[in-house]
Amino acid sequence: MTELDEIERRGRAQGRAQGRVQGRAQMLLELLTARFGALPAEVSARILAADEATLVTWTTRVITAPTPEDVLGDDAPRASSPARRPPARKRARRT
């Protein structure tokens, strides 16, 4: 493998990694929006600036966190505070 081939291989690997991070960020934004409605700009900005490991942690928290801010919290949800569930959404009627 030539030096040029190695540089090209590394560039492709970096591109794939960046694509994974962008895909995870987009999925998290979609999940949060579906669960909590429109998101504050600060929440979106934090998600778009996060690394992959952080996005994985936050995506898992979407399941149980009572607010978007709790999803992005620095520590796991506290057991001492009762979890609040968002109001149930009405299902669309099928016609």
Short mmCIF file of C-alpha atoms in Angstrom, two decimals:
data_model
loop_
_atom_site.label_atom_id
_atom_site.label_comp_id
_atom_site.label_asym_id
_atom_site.label_seq_id
_atom_site.Cartn_x
_atom_site.Cartn_y
_atom_site.Cartn_z
CA MET A 1 0.00 0.00 0.00
CA THR A 2 1.41 3.36 -0.98
CA GLU A 3 1.43 6.42 1.22
CA LEU A 4 -1.25 7.98 -0.97
CA ASP A 5 -3.46 4.89 -0.56
CA GLU A 6 -3.02 5.08 3.22
CA ILE A 7 -4.01 8.76 3.28
CA GLU A 8 -7.06 7.99 1.15
CA ARG A 9 -8.04 5.08 3.44
CA ARG A 10 -7.77 7.28 6.55
CA GLY A 11 -9.82 10.01 4.88
CA ARG A 12 -12.60 7.56 4.06
CA ALA A 13 -12.57 6.20 7.62
CA GLN A 14 -12.83 9.72 9.04
CA GLY A 15 -15.70 10.49 6.67
CA ARG A 16 -17.58 7.38 7.78
CA ALA A 17 -17.04 8.27 11.45
CA GLN A 18 -18.32 11.82 10.88
CA GLY A 19 -21.34 10.41 9.04
CA ARG A 20 -22.13 8.11 11.98
CA VAL A 21 -21.98 11.02 14.43
CA GLN A 22 -24.18 13.19 12.22
CA GLY A 23 -26.67 10.32 11.81
CA ARG A 24 -26.83 9.72 15.57
CA ALA A 25 -27.31 13.43 16.22
CA GLN A 26 -30.12 13.62 13.67
CA MET A 27 -31.83 10.54 15.13
CA LEU A 28 -31.61 11.97 18.66
CA LEU A 29 -33.11 15.27 17.48
CA GLU A 30 -35.97 13.37 15.83
CA LEU A 31 -36.61 11.25 18.93
CA LEU A 32 -36.59 14.28 21.23
CA THR A 33 -38.91 16.21 18.93
CA ALA A 34 -41.31 13.27 18.70
CA ARG A 35 -41.38 12.88 22.47
CA PHE A 36 -41.24 16.49 23.71
CA GLY A 37 -42.21 18.69 20.75
CA ALA A 38 -40.17 21.62 19.45
CA LEU A 39 -36.72 21.82 21.03
CA PRO A 40 -34.94 24.94 22.30
CA ALA A 41 -32.05 26.06 20.10
CA GLU A 42 -29.58 25.39 22.95
CA VAL A 43 -30.62 21.73 23.07
CA SER A 44 -30.18 21.31 19.32
CA ALA A 45 -26.80 23.05 19.42
CA ARG A 46 -25.53 20.76 22.22
CA ILE A 47 -26.62 17.68 20.30
CA LEU A 48 -25.00 18.80 17.07
CA ALA A 49 -21.72 19.54 18.89
CA ALA A 50 -21.59 16.24 20.85
CA ASP A 51 -19.23 13.34 20.24
CA GLU A 52 -20.43 9.83 19.41
CA ALA A 53 -20.15 8.36 22.92
CA THR A 54 -22.19 11.22 24.38
CA LEU A 55 -24.86 10.82 21.69
CA VAL A 56 -25.16 7.12 22.52
CA THR A 57 -25.68 7.94 26.21
CA TRP A 58 -28.25 10.62 25.46
CA THR A 59 -30.16 8.41 23.01
CA THR A 60 -30.56 5.80 25.75
CA ARG A 61 -31.83 8.44 28.19
CA VAL A 62 -34.63 9.46 25.81
CA ILE A 63 -36.55 6.40 26.99
CA THR A 64 -36.83 7.47 30.63
CA ALA A 65 -35.97 11.17 30.95
CA PRO A 66 -38.90 13.45 31.79
CA THR A 67 -37.53 16.48 29.90
CA PRO A 68 -35.07 17.19 27.07
CA GLU A 69 -32.78 18.85 29.60
CA ASP A 70 -32.70 15.62 31.63
CA VAL A 71 -31.70 13.70 28.51
CA LEU A 72 -28.68 15.96 28.13
CA GLY A 73 -27.92 16.10 31.86
CA ASP A 74 -24.36 15.50 32.97
CA ASP A 75 -25.40 12.74 35.36
CA ALA A 76 -27.97 9.97 35.22
CA PRO A 77 -31.50 10.81 36.33
CA ARG A 78 -31.73 11.01 40.10
CA ALA A 79 -33.69 8.28 41.85
CA SER A 80 -34.86 10.68 44.56
CA SER A 81 -36.86 12.83 42.16
CA PRO A 82 -39.96 11.19 40.71
CA ALA A 83 -39.93 10.95 36.93
CA ARG A 84 -42.56 13.04 35.23
CA ARG A 85 -44.01 11.66 32.06
CA PRO A 86 -44.96 13.98 29.25
CA PRO A 87 -48.67 14.19 28.53
CA ALA A 88 -49.90 11.39 26.31
CA ARG A 89 -50.34 12.32 22.70
CA LYS A 90 -53.64 11.67 21.04
CA ARG A 91 -53.49 9.17 18.25
CA ALA A 92 -54.65 10.25 14.84
CA ARG A 93 -57.91 8.72 13.78
CA ARG A 94 -57.80 6.36 10.89
CA THR A 95 -60.32 7.05 8.23
#
